[in-house]
XYZ file of C-alpha atoms in Angstrom:
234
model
C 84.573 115.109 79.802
C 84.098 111.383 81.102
C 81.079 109.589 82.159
C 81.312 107.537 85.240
C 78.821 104.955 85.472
C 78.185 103.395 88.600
C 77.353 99.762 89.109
C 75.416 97.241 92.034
C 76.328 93.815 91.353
C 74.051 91.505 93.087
C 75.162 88.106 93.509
C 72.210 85.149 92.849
C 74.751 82.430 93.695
C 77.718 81.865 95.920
C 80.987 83.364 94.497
C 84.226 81.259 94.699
C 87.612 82.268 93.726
C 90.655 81.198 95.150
C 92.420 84.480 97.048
C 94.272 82.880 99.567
C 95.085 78.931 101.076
C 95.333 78.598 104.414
C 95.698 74.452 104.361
C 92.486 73.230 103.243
C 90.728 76.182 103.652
C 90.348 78.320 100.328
C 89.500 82.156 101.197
C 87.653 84.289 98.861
C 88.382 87.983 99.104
C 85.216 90.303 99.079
C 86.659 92.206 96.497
C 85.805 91.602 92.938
C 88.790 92.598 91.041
C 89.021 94.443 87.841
C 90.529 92.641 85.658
C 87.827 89.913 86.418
C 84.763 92.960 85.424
C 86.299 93.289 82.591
C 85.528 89.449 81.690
C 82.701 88.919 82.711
C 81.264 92.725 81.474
C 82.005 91.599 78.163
C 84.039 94.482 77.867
C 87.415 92.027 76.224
C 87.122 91.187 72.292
C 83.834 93.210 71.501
C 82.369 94.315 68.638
C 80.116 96.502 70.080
C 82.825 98.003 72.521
C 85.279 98.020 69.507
C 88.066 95.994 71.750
C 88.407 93.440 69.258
C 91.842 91.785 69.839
C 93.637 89.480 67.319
C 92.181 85.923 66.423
C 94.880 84.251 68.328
C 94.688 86.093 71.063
C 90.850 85.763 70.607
C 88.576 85.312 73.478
C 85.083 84.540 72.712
C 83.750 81.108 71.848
C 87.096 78.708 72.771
C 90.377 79.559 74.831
C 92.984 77.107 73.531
C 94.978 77.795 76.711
C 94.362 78.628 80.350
C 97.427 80.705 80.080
C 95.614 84.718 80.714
C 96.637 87.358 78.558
C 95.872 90.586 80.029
C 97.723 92.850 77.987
C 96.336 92.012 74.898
C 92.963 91.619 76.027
C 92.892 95.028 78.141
C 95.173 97.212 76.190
C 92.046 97.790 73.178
C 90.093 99.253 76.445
C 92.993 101.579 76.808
C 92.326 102.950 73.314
C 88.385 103.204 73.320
C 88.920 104.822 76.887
C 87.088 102.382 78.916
C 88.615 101.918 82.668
C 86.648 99.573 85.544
C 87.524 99.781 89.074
C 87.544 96.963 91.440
C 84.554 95.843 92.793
C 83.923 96.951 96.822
C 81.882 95.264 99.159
C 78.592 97.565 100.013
C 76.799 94.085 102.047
C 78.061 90.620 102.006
C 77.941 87.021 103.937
C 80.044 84.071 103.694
C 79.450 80.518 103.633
C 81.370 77.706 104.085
C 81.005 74.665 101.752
C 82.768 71.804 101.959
C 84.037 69.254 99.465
C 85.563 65.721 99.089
C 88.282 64.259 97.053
C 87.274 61.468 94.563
C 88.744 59.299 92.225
C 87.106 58.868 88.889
C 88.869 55.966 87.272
C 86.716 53.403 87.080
C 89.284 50.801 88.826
C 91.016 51.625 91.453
C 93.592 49.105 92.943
C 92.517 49.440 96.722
C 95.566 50.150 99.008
C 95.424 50.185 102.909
C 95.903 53.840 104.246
C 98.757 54.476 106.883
C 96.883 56.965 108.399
C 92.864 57.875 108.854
C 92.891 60.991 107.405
C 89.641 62.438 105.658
C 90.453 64.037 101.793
C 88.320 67.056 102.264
C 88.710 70.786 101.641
C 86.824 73.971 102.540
C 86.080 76.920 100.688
C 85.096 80.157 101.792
C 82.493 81.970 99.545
C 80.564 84.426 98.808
C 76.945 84.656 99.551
C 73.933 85.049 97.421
C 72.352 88.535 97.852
C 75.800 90.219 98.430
C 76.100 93.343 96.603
C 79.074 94.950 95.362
C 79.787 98.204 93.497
C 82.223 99.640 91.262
C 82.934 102.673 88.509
C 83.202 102.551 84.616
C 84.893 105.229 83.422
C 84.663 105.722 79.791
C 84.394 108.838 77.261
C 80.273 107.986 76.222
C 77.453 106.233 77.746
C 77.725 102.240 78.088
C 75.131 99.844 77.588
C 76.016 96.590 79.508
C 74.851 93.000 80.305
C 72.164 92.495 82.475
C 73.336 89.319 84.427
C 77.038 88.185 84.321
C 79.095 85.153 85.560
C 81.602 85.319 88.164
C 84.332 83.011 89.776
C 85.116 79.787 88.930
C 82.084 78.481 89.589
C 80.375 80.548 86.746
C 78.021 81.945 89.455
C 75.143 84.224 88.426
C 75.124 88.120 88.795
C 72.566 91.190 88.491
C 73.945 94.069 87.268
C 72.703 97.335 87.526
C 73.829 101.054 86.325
C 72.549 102.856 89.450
C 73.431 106.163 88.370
C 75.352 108.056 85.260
C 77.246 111.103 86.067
C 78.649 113.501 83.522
C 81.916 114.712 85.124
C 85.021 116.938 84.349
C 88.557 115.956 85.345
C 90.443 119.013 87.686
C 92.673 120.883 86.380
C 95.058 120.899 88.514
C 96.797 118.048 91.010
C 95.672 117.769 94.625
C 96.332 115.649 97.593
C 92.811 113.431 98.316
C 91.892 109.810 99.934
C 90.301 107.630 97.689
C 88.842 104.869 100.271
C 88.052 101.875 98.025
C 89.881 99.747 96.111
C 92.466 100.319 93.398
C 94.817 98.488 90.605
C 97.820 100.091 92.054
C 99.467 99.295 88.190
C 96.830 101.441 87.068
C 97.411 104.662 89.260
C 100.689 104.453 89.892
C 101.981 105.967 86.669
C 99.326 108.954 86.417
C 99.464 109.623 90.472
C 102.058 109.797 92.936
C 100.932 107.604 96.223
C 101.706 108.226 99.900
C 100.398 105.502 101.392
C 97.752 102.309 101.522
C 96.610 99.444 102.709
C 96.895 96.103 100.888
C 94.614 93.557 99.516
C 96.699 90.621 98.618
C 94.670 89.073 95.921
C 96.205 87.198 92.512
C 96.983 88.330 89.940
C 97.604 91.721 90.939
C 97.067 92.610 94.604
C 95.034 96.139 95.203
C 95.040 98.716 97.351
C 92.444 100.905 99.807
C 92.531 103.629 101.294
C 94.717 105.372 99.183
C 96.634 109.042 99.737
C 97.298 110.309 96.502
C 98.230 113.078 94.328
C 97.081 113.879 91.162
C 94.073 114.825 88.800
C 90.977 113.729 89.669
C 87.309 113.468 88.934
C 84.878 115.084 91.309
C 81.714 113.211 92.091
C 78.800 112.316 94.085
C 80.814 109.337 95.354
C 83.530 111.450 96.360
C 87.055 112.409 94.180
C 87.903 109.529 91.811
C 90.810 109.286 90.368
C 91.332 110.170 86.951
C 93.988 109.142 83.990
C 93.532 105.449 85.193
C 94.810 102.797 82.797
C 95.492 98.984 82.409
C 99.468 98.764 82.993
C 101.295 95.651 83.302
C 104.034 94.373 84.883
C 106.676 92.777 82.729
């Protein structure tokens, strides 16, 4: 038996992260990846999750480098059985902010310019009151945070358990479409997969609209996919 919890995250501000660059422009995709949930859910290095991870690999009060470590950080959800999916747009908006270059030395020798060209860049983001959704599967009930930060500008989140279902994985393997998004790392080695579309997001692009075969969980939301794991690639 599992329990698949599913989650409305409602944005309170804007929501940058950089997906794509298309010259000054920086694209966020309105997806909200998993490995990223897993972050900001406080699911990585908990006590009261019981993914504690080593002390220096430890990620709660200081990070001594930017470098990520998702293996060691996501592997102790493996064992306690906790799996997040990506995070699927059910209403969004963009903005468009932009955002100057500046110097902060306090003296800066002044040089004349060859050209007149403005030190700017745009970022695509997304907007307050957007509202995503995704599933936590685990193996017992999960209390979680009530607001969350996302992006790289920290932003502020509401998050709400919507509904807890109480479901039984098949027993046997079947061909289905799961329409929303997917860790392709994380399905590939429990599922066999015909064909998808592709969301080219760092660090691991997803997938949508997925044909698959395999064991699944039948819900209200349609069949999930069950067996998912964190999997990385080498």
């Amino acid at each position: 038996m599992a329990i698949i919890h599913q989650c409305e995250i409602e944005l309170h501000d804007s929501v940058y992260f950089a997906t794509r660059e298309i010259g000054r422009l920086y694209e966020t995709e309105t997806v909200l990846h998993n490995y990223s949930l897993c972050y900001a859910l406080g699911l990585v290095d908990s006590d009261r999750f019981q993914t504690q991870v080593s002390e220096e690999d430890s990620y709660r009060y200081f990070c001594p480098t930017q470098v990520p470590k998702y293996a060691a950080h996501l592997n102790p959800l493996n064992q306690q059985q906790i799996y997040v999916t990506p995070g699927r747009s059910l209403s969004h908006k963009t903005v468009l902010n932009t955002w100057k270059y500046a110097d902060n030395r306090y003296h800066v020798e002044m040089q004349k310019t060859q050209k007149n060209i403005p030190s700017f860049g745009r970022t695509k983001e997304i907007a307050p009151e957007s509202v995503f959704e995704c599933f936590i599967i685990a193996n017992r009930e999960l209390k979680l945070p009530r607001w969350i930060r996302l992006g790289k500008w920290m932003s502020k989140a509401k998050v709400t358990i919507v509904k807890k279902e109480e479901v039984k994985r098949s027993q046997s393997e079947t061909d289905f479409l799961y329409p929303y998004p997917l860790n392709p790392l994380d399905v590939m080695f429990s599922h066999q997969v015909f064909s998808y579309d592709t969301i080219n997001m760092p660090p691991v692009s997803l997938i949508k609209n997925v044909k698959l075969r395999g064991q699944y969980y039948d819900t209200p939301w349609g069949k999930i996919p069950a067996n998912m794991a964190y999997f990385f690639s080498s």
